[in-house]
Amino acid sequence: TYMLTKGDMFLVYPNELVTYQADMQEPWSYCWVGFAGLDADTLIKQTDFSKQHPILHVLDSERPGDLLLSIYQSRGARPFEIARMTGKLYGFLAWLMDVAKTETRRRKQAGLEHVQRACEFIVKNYSRPITVQDIAGNVGVCRSLLNQAFQQYMDISPVQYLTKYRMSQACILLKKTDMAVKAVAFSVGYEDPLYFSRR
């Protein structure tokens, strides 16, 4: 089930049973276009639509409606009208591809920023018994999104990064101070010295 707001788009793939309805208090109006052909699947794969994610949220909520309306306004049965309508359809698909390129770049940049902020939080708070949920909450994303970003940019999970950072700090304390192992464990965020030793 997907909840849609103004400017959202959804793609219905061939041979799929789908139901959709407007909100009872705030009904919608929508534009649509149906298309098929040898290039249809290839073109759609260049956009952000997929069977797993058939909904698109775009920043420019007016543009999709304008483009779809231009297809409708070009309708007709004569060859030049069919050609013009097809051209408008390709224009709409080109816009979807361009949005995908921009959105992908924006998501990559946001993912890197999430990792950087998470690492800064870890550096400042590793000595406390923080969890991945605490880190994600500080960054402002869910755990799964933070995990995806870490896997993409660090090749490890947030838990692994936190553990590695704590262990690197523990090694410094063990080498350069006379602190007991129990004290070192507490100093790097482990409340259980036995668990620290296992780690």
Coordinates of N, CA, C and O in Angstrom, one line a residue:
T1 N 0.8 -1.2 0.0 CA 0.0 0.0 0.0 C 0.9 1.2 0.0 O 1.8 1.3 0.8
Y2 N 0.5 2.2 -0.9 CA 1.3 3.4 -1.0 C 0.4 4.6 -0.7 O -0.7 4.7 -1.3
M3 N 0.8 5.6 0.0 CA 0.1 6.8 0.2 C 0.7 7.9 -0.7 O 1.9 8.1 -0.7
L4 N -0.1 8.5 -1.5 CA 0.4 9.5 -2.5 C 0.0 10.9 -2.1 O -1.0 11.1 -1.5
T5 N 0.9 11.9 -2.5 CA 0.6 13.3 -2.2 C 0.7 14.0 -3.6 O 1.1 13.4 -4.6
K6 N 0.4 15.3 -3.6 CA 0.4 16.1 -4.8 C 1.8 16.0 -5.5 O 2.8 16.1 -4.9
G7 N 1.7 15.7 -6.8 CA 2.9 15.6 -7.7 C 3.5 14.3 -7.7 O 4.4 14.0 -8.5
D8 N 3.0 13.3 -6.9 CA 3.6 12.0 -6.9 C 3.2 11.2 -8.2 O 2.1 11.5 -8.8
M9 N 4.0 10.3 -8.6 CA 3.7 9.5 -9.8 C 3.7 8.0 -9.4 O 4.5 7.6 -8.5
F10 N 3.0 7.2 -10.1 CA 3.0 5.8 -9.9 C 3.0 5.1 -11.3 O 2.4 5.6 -12.2
L11 N 3.7 4.0 -11.4 CA 3.8 3.2 -12.6 C 3.1 1.9 -12.4 O 3.4 1.2 -11.4
V12 N 2.2 1.5 -13.3 CA 1.5 0.2 -13.3 C 2.1 -0.6 -14.4 O 2.0 -0.2 -15.6
Y13 N 2.8 -1.7 -14.0 CA 3.4 -2.6 -15.0 C 2.4 -3.4 -15.7 O 1.3 -3.7 -15.2
P14 N 2.7 -3.9 -16.9 CA 1.7 -4.7 -17.6 C 1.4 -6.0 -16.9 O 2.2 -6.5 -16.1
N15 N 0.2 -6.4 -17.0 CA -0.3 -7.7 -16.4 C -0.3 -7.7 -14.9 O -0.2 -8.8 -14.3
E16 N -0.3 -6.5 -14.3 CA -0.4 -6.5 -12.8 C -1.8 -6.0 -12.4 O -2.3 -5.0 -12.9
L17 N -2.3 -6.6 -11.4 CA -3.6 -6.1 -10.8 C -3.4 -5.1 -9.8 O -2.7 -5.3 -8.8
V18 N -3.9 -3.9 -10.0 CA -3.7 -2.8 -9.1 C -5.0 -2.0 -8.9 O -5.8 -1.9 -9.8
T19 N -5.2 -1.6 -7.6 CA -6.4 -0.8 -7.3 C -5.9 0.5 -6.7 O -4.8 0.5 -6.0
Y20 N -6.5 1.6 -7.0 CA -6.2 2.9 -6.4 C -7.4 3.7 -6.3 O -8.4 3.6 -7.0
Q21 N -7.4 4.6 -5.2 CA -8.6 5.4 -5.0 C -8.1 6.7 -4.4 O -7.1 6.8 -3.7
A22 N -9.0 7.7 -4.6 CA -8.7 9.0 -4.0 C -9.1 9.1 -2.5 O -10.0 8.3 -2.1
D23 N -8.5 10.0 -1.8 CA -9.0 10.3 -0.4 C -10.4 10.8 -0.4 O -10.8 11.5 -1.3
M24 N -11.2 10.3 0.6 CA -12.6 10.7 0.6 C -12.8 12.2 0.9 O -13.7 12.8 0.3
Q25 N -11.9 12.8 1.8 CA -12.1 14.2 2.1 C -11.4 15.1 1.1 O -11.8 16.2 0.8
E26 N -10.2 14.7 0.6 CA -9.5 15.5 -0.4 C -9.2 14.7 -1.6 O -8.1 14.2 -1.9
P27 N -10.2 14.6 -2.5 CA -10.1 13.8 -3.7 C -9.0 14.4 -4.7 O -8.8 15.6 -4.6
W28 N -8.5 13.6 -5.5 CA -7.4 14.0 -6.4 C -7.9 14.1 -7.8 O -9.0 13.6 -8.1
S29 N -7.1 14.7 -8.7 CA -7.3 14.5 -10.1 C -5.9 14.0 -10.6 O -4.9 14.4 -10.0
Y30 N -5.9 13.2 -11.6 CA -4.6 12.7 -12.1 C -4.6 12.6 -13.6 O -5.6 12.5 -14.3
C31 N -3.4 12.6 -14.2 CA -3.1 12.4 -15.6 C -2.5 11.1 -15.8 O -1.8 10.6 -14.9
W32 N -2.7 10.4 -16.9 CA -2.0 9.2 -17.1 C -1.7 9.0 -18.6 O -2.3 9.6 -19.5
V33 N -0.7 8.2 -18.9 CA -0.4 7.8 -20.2 C -0.1 6.3 -20.2 O 0.6 5.8 -19.3
G34 N -0.6 5.6 -21.2 CA -0.3 4.2 -21.4 C 0.6 4.0 -22.6 O 0.4 4.7 -23.6
F35 N 1.6 3.2 -22.6 CA 2.5 3.0 -23.7 C 3.0 1.6 -23.7 O 3.1 0.9 -22.6
A36 N 3.4 1.1 -24.9 CA 4.0 -0.2 -25.0 C 5.1 -0.1 -26.1 O 5.2 1.0 -26.7
G37 N 5.7 -1.2 -26.4 CA 6.7 -1.2 -27.5 C 8.0 -1.9 -27.1 O 8.2 -2.2 -25.9
L38 N 8.8 -2.2 -28.1 CA 10.1 -2.9 -27.8 C 11.0 -2.1 -26.9 O 11.8 -2.8 -26.1
D39 N 11.0 -0.8 -26.9 CA 11.8 0.0 -26.1 C 11.3 0.3 -24.7 O 12.0 0.9 -23.9
A40 N 10.0 0.0 -24.4 CA 9.4 0.4 -23.2 C 10.1 0.0 -22.0 O 10.4 0.8 -21.1
D41 N 10.5 -1.3 -21.9 CA 11.1 -1.8 -20.7 C 12.5 -1.1 -20.5 O 12.9 -0.7 -19.4
T42 N 13.3 -1.0 -21.6 CA 14.6 -0.4 -21.6 C 14.5 1.0 -21.1 O 15.3 1.5 -20.3
L43 N 13.5 1.8 -21.6 CA 13.4 3.2 -21.2 C 13.0 3.3 -19.8 O 13.6 4.2 -19.0
I44 N 12.1 2.5 -19.3 CA 11.7 2.6 -17.9 C 12.9 2.3 -16.9 O 13.0 2.9 -15.9
K45 N 13.7 1.4 -17.4 CA 14.9 1.0 -16.5 C 15.9 2.1 -16.4 O 16.7 2.1 -15.5
Q46 N 15.8 3.1 -17.2 CA 16.6 4.3 -17.1 C 16.1 5.4 -16.1 O 16.7 6.4 -15.9
T47 N 14.9 5.1 -15.6 CA 14.2 6.0 -14.7 C 14.4 5.4 -13.3 O 15.0 4.4 -13.1
D48 N 13.8 6.1 -12.3 CA 13.8 5.6 -10.9 C 12.7 4.7 -10.6 O 12.6 4.2 -9.5
F49 N 11.8 4.4 -11.6 CA 10.8 3.4 -11.4 C 11.3 2.0 -11.4 O 12.3 1.7 -12.1
S50 N 10.8 1.1 -10.5 CA 11.1 -0.3 -10.6 C 9.9 -1.0 -10.0 O 9.0 -0.4 -9.4
K51 N 9.8 -2.3 -10.2 CA 8.7 -3.1 -9.6 C 8.7 -3.1 -8.1 O 7.7 -3.1 -7.5
Q52 N 9.9 -2.9 -7.5 CA 10.0 -2.8 -6.1 C 9.6 -1.4 -5.6 O 9.1 -1.2 -4.5
H53 N 9.9 -0.4 -6.4 CA 9.6 1.0 -6.1 C 8.8 1.7 -7.2 O 9.3 2.4 -8.0
P54 N 7.5 1.4 -7.3 CA 6.7 1.9 -8.4 C 6.2 3.4 -8.2 O 5.4 3.9 -9.0
I55 N 6.6 4.0 -7.1 CA 6.2 5.4 -6.8 C 7.4 6.3 -6.9 O 8.5 6.0 -6.5
L56 N 7.1 7.5 -7.5 CA 8.2 8.5 -7.5 C 7.7 9.8 -6.8 O 6.6 10.3 -7.1
H57 N 8.5 10.4 -6.0 CA 8.2 11.6 -5.4 C 9.3 12.6 -6.0 O 10.5 12.4 -5.8
V58 N 8.8 13.6 -6.6 CA 9.7 14.6 -7.3 C 9.5 16.0 -6.7 O 8.4 16.3 -6.2
L59 N 10.6 16.8 -6.7 CA 10.5 18.1 -6.1 C 9.6 19.0 -6.9 O 8.9 19.8 -6.3
D60 N 9.7 19.0 -8.2 CA 8.9 19.8 -9.1 C 7.5 19.1 -9.3 O 7.4 18.3 -10.3
S61 N 6.6 19.4 -8.5 CA 5.3 18.6 -8.5 C 4.4 19.0 -9.7 O 3.5 18.3 -10.1
E62 N 4.7 20.2 -10.4 CA 3.8 20.6 -11.5 C 4.3 20.0 -12.8 O 3.5 19.8 -13.7
R63 N 5.6 19.8 -13.0 CA 6.2 19.4 -14.2 C 5.6 18.1 -14.8 O 5.2 18.1 -16.0
P64 N 5.4 17.0 -14.0 CA 4.9 15.8 -14.6 C 3.5 16.0 -15.3 O 3.2 15.5 -16.4
G65 N 2.6 16.8 -14.6 CA 1.3 17.0 -15.1 C 1.3 17.8 -16.4 O 0.6 17.5 -17.4
D66 N 2.2 18.8 -16.5 CA 2.4 19.6 -17.7 C 2.8 18.7 -18.9 O 2.3 18.8 -20.0
L67 N 3.8 17.8 -18.6 CA 4.3 17.0 -19.7 C 3.3 16.0 -20.1 O 3.1 15.7 -21.4
L68 N 2.5 15.4 -19.2 CA 1.5 14.4 -19.6 C 0.3 15.1 -20.3 O -0.2 14.6 -21.3
L69 N 0.0 16.3 -19.9 CA -1.0 17.1 -20.6 C -0.6 17.4 -22.0 O -1.4 17.4 -23.0
S70 N 0.7 17.7 -22.3 CA 1.2 18.0 -23.6 C 1.0 16.8 -24.5 O 0.8 16.9 -25.7
I71 N 1.1 15.6 -24.0 CA 0.9 14.3 -24.8 C -0.6 14.3 -25.2 O -0.9 14.1 -26.3
Y72 N -1.4 14.5 -24.2 CA -2.9 14.5 -24.5 C -3.3 15.6 -25.5 O -4.1 15.3 -26.4
Q73 N -2.7 16.7 -25.4 CA -3.0 17.8 -26.4 C -2.5 17.5 -27.8 O -3.0 18.2 -28.7
S74 N -1.6 16.6 -27.9 CA -1.0 16.2 -29.2 C -1.8 15.1 -29.9 O -1.3 14.6 -30.9
R75 N -2.8 14.6 -29.2 CA -3.5 13.4 -29.7 C -4.1 13.6 -31.1 O -4.4 14.7 -31.5
G76 N -4.3 12.5 -31.7 CA -5.0 12.5 -33.1 C -4.6 11.2 -33.8 O -3.7 10.5 -33.4
A77 N -5.3 10.9 -34.9 CA -5.1 9.7 -35.6 C -4.3 9.8 -36.8 O -3.9 8.8 -37.4
R78 N -4.1 11.1 -37.3 CA -3.3 11.3 -38.5 C -1.8 11.0 -38.2 O -1.4 11.2 -37.1
P79 N -1.1 10.6 -39.2 CA 0.3 10.2 -39.0 C 1.2 11.3 -38.3 O 2.0 11.0 -37.4
F80 N 1.0 12.6 -38.7 CA 1.8 13.6 -38.1 C 1.4 13.8 -36.6 O 2.2 14.2 -35.8
E81 N 0.1 13.6 -36.3 CA -0.3 13.7 -34.9 C 0.2 12.6 -34.0 O 0.6 12.8 -32.9
I82 N 0.2 11.4 -34.6 CA 0.8 10.2 -33.9 C 2.2 10.4 -33.6 O 2.7 10.2 -32.5
A83 N 2.9 10.9 -34.7 CA 4.4 11.2 -34.5 C 4.6 12.3 -33.4 O 5.5 12.2 -32.6
R84 N 3.8 13.3 -33.5 CA 4.0 14.4 -32.5 C 3.7 13.9 -31.1 O 4.4 14.2 -30.1
M85 N 2.6 13.1 -30.9 CA 2.3 12.5 -29.6 C 3.4 11.6 -29.1 O 3.8 11.6 -27.9
T86 N 4.0 10.8 -30.0 CA 5.1 9.9 -29.6 C 6.3 10.7 -29.2 O 7.0 10.4 -28.2
G87 N 6.5 11.8 -29.9 CA 7.6 12.7 -29.5 C 7.4 13.3 -28.1 O 8.4 13.4 -27.3
K88 N 6.2 13.7 -27.8 CA 5.9 14.2 -26.5 C 6.1 13.2 -25.4 O 6.6 13.4 -24.3
L89 N 5.7 11.9 -25.7 CA 5.9 10.8 -24.8 C 7.4 10.6 -24.5 O 7.8 10.5 -23.4
Y90 N 8.2 10.6 -25.6 CA 9.7 10.5 -25.4 C 10.2 11.7 -24.6 O 11.1 11.5 -23.8
G91 N 9.6 12.8 -24.8 CA 10.1 14.0 -24.0 C 9.8 13.8 -22.5 O 10.6 14.1 -21.7
F92 N 8.6 13.2 -22.2 CA 8.3 12.9 -20.8 C 9.2 11.9 -20.2 O 9.7 12.0 -19.1
L93 N 9.5 10.8 -21.0 CA 10.4 9.8 -20.5 C 11.8 10.3 -20.3 O 12.5 9.9 -19.4
A94 N 12.2 11.2 -21.2 CA 13.6 11.8 -21.1 C 13.6 12.6 -19.8 O 14.7 12.6 -19.1
W95 N 12.6 13.3 -19.5 CA 12.5 14.1 -18.2 C 12.6 13.2 -17.0 O 13.4 13.4 -16.1
L96 N 11.9 12.0 -17.1 CA 12.0 11.0 -16.0 C 13.5 10.5 -15.8 O 13.9 10.3 -14.7
M97 N 14.2 10.3 -16.9 CA 15.6 9.9 -16.9 C 16.4 10.9 -16.3 O 17.3 10.6 -15.5
D98 N 16.2 12.2 -16.7 CA 17.0 13.3 -16.1 C 16.8 13.4 -14.6 O 17.7 13.7 -13.9
V99 N 15.5 13.3 -14.2 CA 15.2 13.3 -12.8 C 15.9 12.2 -12.0 O 16.5 12.4 -10.9
A100 N 15.9 11.0 -12.6 CA 16.6 9.9 -12.0 C 18.1 10.2 -11.8 O 18.7 9.9 -10.8
K101 N 18.7 10.8 -12.8 CA 20.2 11.1 -12.7 C 20.4 12.1 -11.6 O 21.3 12.0 -10.8
T102 N 19.5 13.1 -11.5 CA 19.6 14.2 -10.5 C 19.4 13.6 -9.1 O 20.1 13.9 -8.1
E103 N 18.3 12.8 -9.0 CA 17.9 12.2 -7.7 C 19.0 11.2 -7.2 O 19.3 11.2 -6.0
T104 N 19.6 10.4 -8.1 CA 20.7 9.5 -7.8 C 21.9 10.3 -7.2 O 22.5 9.9 -6.2
R105 N 22.2 11.4 -7.9 CA 23.3 12.2 -7.4 C 23.0 12.8 -6.0 O 23.9 12.8 -5.1
R106 N 21.8 13.3 -5.8 CA 21.4 13.8 -4.6 C 21.4 12.8 -3.5 O 21.9 13.0 -2.4
R107 N 20.9 11.6 -3.8 CA 20.9 10.5 -2.8 C 22.3 10.1 -2.4 O 22.6 9.8 -1.2
K108 N 23.2 10.0 -3.4 CA 24.6 9.7 -3.1 C 25.2 10.7 -2.2 O 25.9 10.4 -1.2
Q109 N 25.0 12.0 -2.5 CA 25.5 13.1 -1.6 C 25.0 13.0 -0.2 O 25.7 13.2 0.8
A110 N 23.7 12.8 -0.1 CA 23.0 12.6 1.2 C 23.6 11.5 1.9 O 23.8 11.5 3.1
G111 N 23.8 10.3 1.3 CA 24.3 9.1 1.9 C 25.7 9.4 2.5 O 26.0 9.0 3.6
L112 N 26.6 10.1 1.7 CA 27.9 10.4 2.2 C 27.8 11.3 3.4 O 28.6 11.1 4.4
E113 N 26.9 12.3 3.4 CA 26.8 13.2 4.5 C 26.3 12.4 5.8 O 26.7 12.7 6.9
H114 N 25.4 11.4 5.6 CA 24.9 10.6 6.7 C 26.1 9.9 7.3 O 26.2 9.8 8.6
V115 N 27.0 9.3 6.5 CA 28.1 8.6 7.0 C 29.1 9.5 7.8 O 29.5 9.2 8.9
Q116 N 29.3 10.7 7.2 CA 30.2 11.6 7.9 C 29.7 12.1 9.2 O 30.4 12.1 10.2
R117 N 28.4 12.4 9.3 CA 27.8 12.8 10.5 C 27.8 11.7 11.6 O 28.0 11.9 12.8
A118 N 27.5 10.4 11.1 CA 27.6 9.3 12.0 C 29.0 9.1 12.6 O 29.1 8.8 13.8
C119 N 30.0 9.2 11.7 CA 31.4 9.0 12.2 C 31.7 10.1 13.2 O 32.4 9.8 14.2
E120 N 31.3 11.3 13.0 CA 31.5 12.4 13.9 C 30.9 12.1 15.3 O 31.4 12.3 16.3
F121 N 29.6 11.6 15.2 CA 28.9 11.3 16.4 C 29.6 10.1 17.2 O 29.8 10.2 18.4
I122 N 30.1 9.2 16.5 CA 30.9 8.1 17.1 C 32.1 8.6 17.8 O 32.4 8.2 18.9
V123 N 32.9 9.4 17.1 CA 34.1 9.9 17.6 C 33.9 10.7 19.0 O 34.6 10.6 19.9
K124 N 32.8 11.4 19.0 CA 32.4 12.2 20.2 C 31.8 11.4 21.3 O 31.8 11.8 22.5
N125 N 31.2 10.2 21.0 CA 30.4 9.5 21.9 C 30.7 8.0 22.1 O 30.0 7.3 22.8
Y126 N 31.8 7.6 21.5 CA 32.2 6.2 21.6 C 32.4 5.7 23.0 O 32.2 4.5 23.3
S127 N 32.7 6.6 24.0 CA 33.0 6.2 25.3 C 31.7 5.9 26.1 O 31.8 5.4 27.2
R128 N 30.6 6.3 25.5 CA 29.3 6.0 26.2 C 28.7 4.7 25.5 O 29.1 4.4 24.4
P129 N 27.8 4.1 26.2 CA 27.2 2.8 25.7 C 26.2 3.1 24.6 O 25.0 2.8 24.7
I130 N 26.6 3.7 23.5 CA 25.7 4.1 22.4 C 25.4 2.9 21.5 O 26.2 1.9 21.4
T131 N 24.3 2.9 20.9 CA 23.9 1.9 19.9 C 23.7 2.4 18.5 O 23.8 3.7 18.3
V132 N 23.5 1.6 17.6 CA 23.3 2.0 16.2 C 22.0 2.8 16.1 O 22.0 3.8 15.3
Q133 N 21.0 2.5 16.9 CA 19.8 3.3 16.9 C 20.1 4.7 17.4 O 19.5 5.7 16.9
D134 N 21.0 4.9 18.4 CA 21.4 6.2 18.8 C 22.0 7.0 17.7 O 21.8 8.2 17.5
I135 N 22.9 6.3 17.0 CA 23.7 7.0 15.9 C 22.7 7.4 14.8 O 22.7 8.5 14.3
A136 N 21.8 6.5 14.4 CA 20.9 6.8 13.3 C 19.9 7.9 13.8 O 19.6 8.8 13.0
G137 N 19.5 7.9 15.0 CA 18.6 8.9 15.5 C 19.3 10.3 15.5 O 18.7 11.3 15.1
N138 N 20.6 10.3 15.8 CA 21.3 11.6 15.8 C 21.5 12.1 14.4 O 21.4 13.3 14.1
V139 N 21.7 11.2 13.4 CA 21.9 11.6 12.0 C 20.5 12.0 11.4 O 20.5 12.8 10.5
G140 N 19.4 11.4 11.9 CA 18.1 11.7 11.4 C 17.6 10.7 10.3 O 16.8 11.1 9.5
V141 N 18.1 9.5 10.3 CA 17.7 8.5 9.4 C 17.4 7.2 10.1 O 17.7 7.0 11.3
C142 N 16.7 6.3 9.4 CA 16.4 5.0 10.0 C 17.7 4.1 10.0 O 18.6 4.4 9.2
R143 N 17.7 3.0 10.8 CA 18.9 2.2 10.9 C 19.2 1.5 9.5 O 20.4 1.5 9.1
S144 N 18.2 1.1 8.8 CA 18.5 0.4 7.5 C 19.1 1.4 6.5 O 20.0 1.0 5.8
L145 N 18.7 2.6 6.5 CA 19.2 3.6 5.5 C 20.7 3.9 5.9 O 21.6 4.1 5.1
L146 N 20.9 4.1 7.2 CA 22.3 4.3 7.7 C 23.2 3.1 7.3 O 24.3 3.3 6.9
N147 N 22.7 1.9 7.5 CA 23.5 0.7 7.2 C 23.8 0.7 5.7 O 24.9 0.4 5.3
Q148 N 22.8 1.0 4.8 CA 23.1 1.0 3.4 C 24.2 2.0 3.0 O 25.1 1.7 2.2
A149 N 24.1 3.2 3.6 CA 25.1 4.2 3.4 C 26.5 3.8 3.8 O 27.5 4.0 3.1
F150 N 26.6 3.2 5.0 CA 27.9 2.7 5.5 C 28.4 1.6 4.5 O 29.6 1.6 4.2
Q151 N 27.6 0.7 4.1 CA 28.0 -0.4 3.2 C 28.5 0.2 1.9 O 29.5 -0.3 1.3
Q152 N 27.9 1.2 1.4 CA 28.3 1.8 0.2 C 29.6 2.6 0.2 O 30.4 2.5 -0.7
Y153 N 29.8 3.3 1.3 CA 30.9 4.2 1.4 C 32.1 3.7 2.3 O 33.2 4.1 2.1
M154 N 31.8 2.7 3.2 CA 32.8 2.3 4.1 C 33.1 0.7 4.0 O 34.0 0.2 4.5
D155 N 32.2 0.1 3.2 CA 32.2 -1.4 3.1 C 32.1 -2.1 4.4 O 32.6 -3.3 4.5
I156 N 31.6 -1.5 5.4 CA 31.3 -2.2 6.7 C 30.0 -1.6 7.2 O 29.5 -0.6 6.8
S157 N 29.5 -2.2 8.2 CA 28.2 -1.7 8.8 C 28.6 -0.7 9.9 O 29.7 -0.6 10.4
P158 N 27.6 0.1 10.4 CA 27.8 1.0 11.4 C 28.3 0.3 12.7 O 29.2 0.9 13.4
V159 N 27.8 -0.9 13.0 CA 28.2 -1.6 14.2 C 29.7 -2.0 14.1 O 30.4 -1.8 15.1
Q160 N 30.1 -2.4 12.9 CA 31.5 -2.8 12.7 C 32.4 -1.6 12.9 O 33.5 -1.6 13.4
Y161 N 31.9 -0.4 12.3 CA 32.8 0.8 12.4 C 32.9 1.2 13.8 O 34.0 1.6 14.3
L162 N 31.8 1.2 14.6 CA 31.8 1.6 16.0 C 32.7 0.7 16.8 O 33.6 1.2 17.6
T163 N 32.7 -0.6 16.5 CA 33.5 -1.6 17.2 C 35.0 -1.3 16.9 O 35.9 -1.3 17.8
K164 N 35.3 -1.1 15.6 CA 36.7 -0.9 15.2 C 37.2 0.4 15.8 O 38.4 0.4 16.3
Y165 N 36.4 1.4 15.9 CA 36.9 2.7 16.5 C 37.1 2.5 17.9 O 38.1 3.0 18.5
R166 N 36.2 1.8 18.6 CA 36.4 1.6 20.1 C 37.7 0.8 20.3 O 38.4 1.1 21.3
M167 N 37.9 -0.2 19.5 CA 39.1 -1.1 19.7 C 40.4 -0.3 19.4 O 41.4 -0.5 20.1
S168 N 40.3 0.6 18.4 CA 41.5 1.4 18.2 C 41.8 2.3 19.4 O 43.0 2.5 19.7
Q169 N 40.8 2.9 20.0 CA 41.0 3.7 21.2 C 41.5 2.9 22.4 O 42.3 3.3 23.2
A170 N 40.9 1.7 22.5 CA 41.3 0.8 23.6 C 42.8 0.4 23.4 O 43.5 0.3 24.4
C171 N 43.2 0.1 22.2 CA 44.6 -0.3 22.0 C 45.6 0.9 22.4 O 46.6 0.6 23.1
I172 N 45.2 2.1 22.2 CA 46.0 3.3 22.6 C 46.1 3.3 24.1 O 47.2 3.5 24.7
L173 N 44.9 3.1 24.8 CA 44.9 3.2 26.2 C 45.8 2.0 26.8 O 46.5 2.2 27.8
L174 N 45.6 0.8 26.3 CA 46.4 -0.3 26.8 C 47.9 -0.2 26.6 O 48.7 -0.6 27.4
K175 N 48.3 0.5 25.5 CA 49.7 0.6 25.2 C 50.3 1.8 26.0 O 51.5 1.7 26.4
K176 N 49.6 2.9 26.1 CA 50.2 4.1 26.7 C 49.8 4.4 28.1 O 50.3 5.4 28.6
T177 N 49.0 3.6 28.7 CA 48.6 3.9 30.1 C 48.7 2.6 30.9 O 48.9 1.5 30.4
D178 N 48.6 2.8 32.2 CA 48.6 1.6 33.1 C 47.2 1.2 33.6 O 47.1 0.5 34.6
M179 N 46.2 1.7 32.8 CA 44.8 1.4 33.2 C 44.6 -0.1 33.1 O 45.1 -0.8 32.3
A180 N 43.7 -0.6 34.1 CA 43.3 -2.0 34.1 C 42.4 -2.2 32.9 O 41.8 -1.3 32.4
V181 N 42.3 -3.5 32.4 CA 41.5 -3.8 31.3 C 40.0 -3.4 31.6 O 39.3 -2.9 30.7
K182 N 39.5 -3.6 32.8 CA 38.2 -3.2 33.1 C 38.0 -1.7 32.9 O 36.9 -1.3 32.4
A183 N 38.9 -0.9 33.4 CA 38.8 0.6 33.2 C 38.9 1.0 31.8 O 38.2 1.9 31.3
V184 N 39.7 0.3 31.0 CA 39.8 0.6 29.5 C 38.4 0.2 28.9 O 37.9 1.0 28.1
A185 N 37.8 -0.9 29.3 CA 36.5 -1.3 28.7 C 35.5 -0.2 29.0 O 34.8 0.2 28.1
F186 N 35.4 0.3 30.2 CA 34.5 1.4 30.5 C 34.8 2.6 29.7 O 33.9 3.4 29.3
S187 N 36.1 2.9 29.5 CA 36.5 4.1 28.9 C 36.1 4.2 27.4 O 36.0 5.2 26.8
V188 N 35.9 3.0 26.8 CA 35.6 3.0 25.4 C 34.1 2.5 25.1 O 33.8 2.1 24.0
G189 N 33.3 2.6 26.2 CA 31.9 2.3 26.0 C 31.4 0.9 26.3 O 30.2 0.7 26.0
Y190 N 32.2 0.1 26.9 CA 31.7 -1.3 27.2 C 31.5 -1.4 28.7 O 32.4 -1.2 29.5
E191 N 30.2 -1.7 29.1 CA 29.9 -1.8 30.5 C 30.3 -3.2 31.1 O 30.4 -3.4 32.3
D192 N 30.4 -4.2 30.2 CA 30.8 -5.5 30.6 C 32.2 -5.8 30.1 O 32.5 -6.0 28.9
P193 N 33.2 -5.9 31.1 CA 34.6 -6.2 30.7 C 34.8 -7.5 30.0 O 35.6 -7.6 29.1
L194 N 34.0 -8.5 30.3 CA 34.1 -9.8 29.6 C 33.7 -9.7 28.1 O 34.3 -10.3 27.3
Y195 N 32.6 -9.0 27.9 CA 32.2 -8.8 26.5 C 33.3 -8.0 25.8 O 33.6 -8.3 24.6
F196 N 33.8 -7.0 26.4 CA 34.9 -6.2 25.8 C 36.1 -7.1 25.5 O 36.6 -7.0 24.4
S197 N 36.4 -8.0 26.4 CA 37.6 -8.9 26.1 C 37.3 -9.8 24.9 O 38.1 -10.1 24.1
R198 N 36.0 -10.3 24.8 CA 35.6 -11.1 23.6 C 35.7 -10.3 22.4 O 36.2 -10.8 21.3
R199 N 35.3 -9.1 22.4 CA 35.4 -8.2 21.2 C 36.8 -8.0 20.8 O 37.1 -8.0 19.6

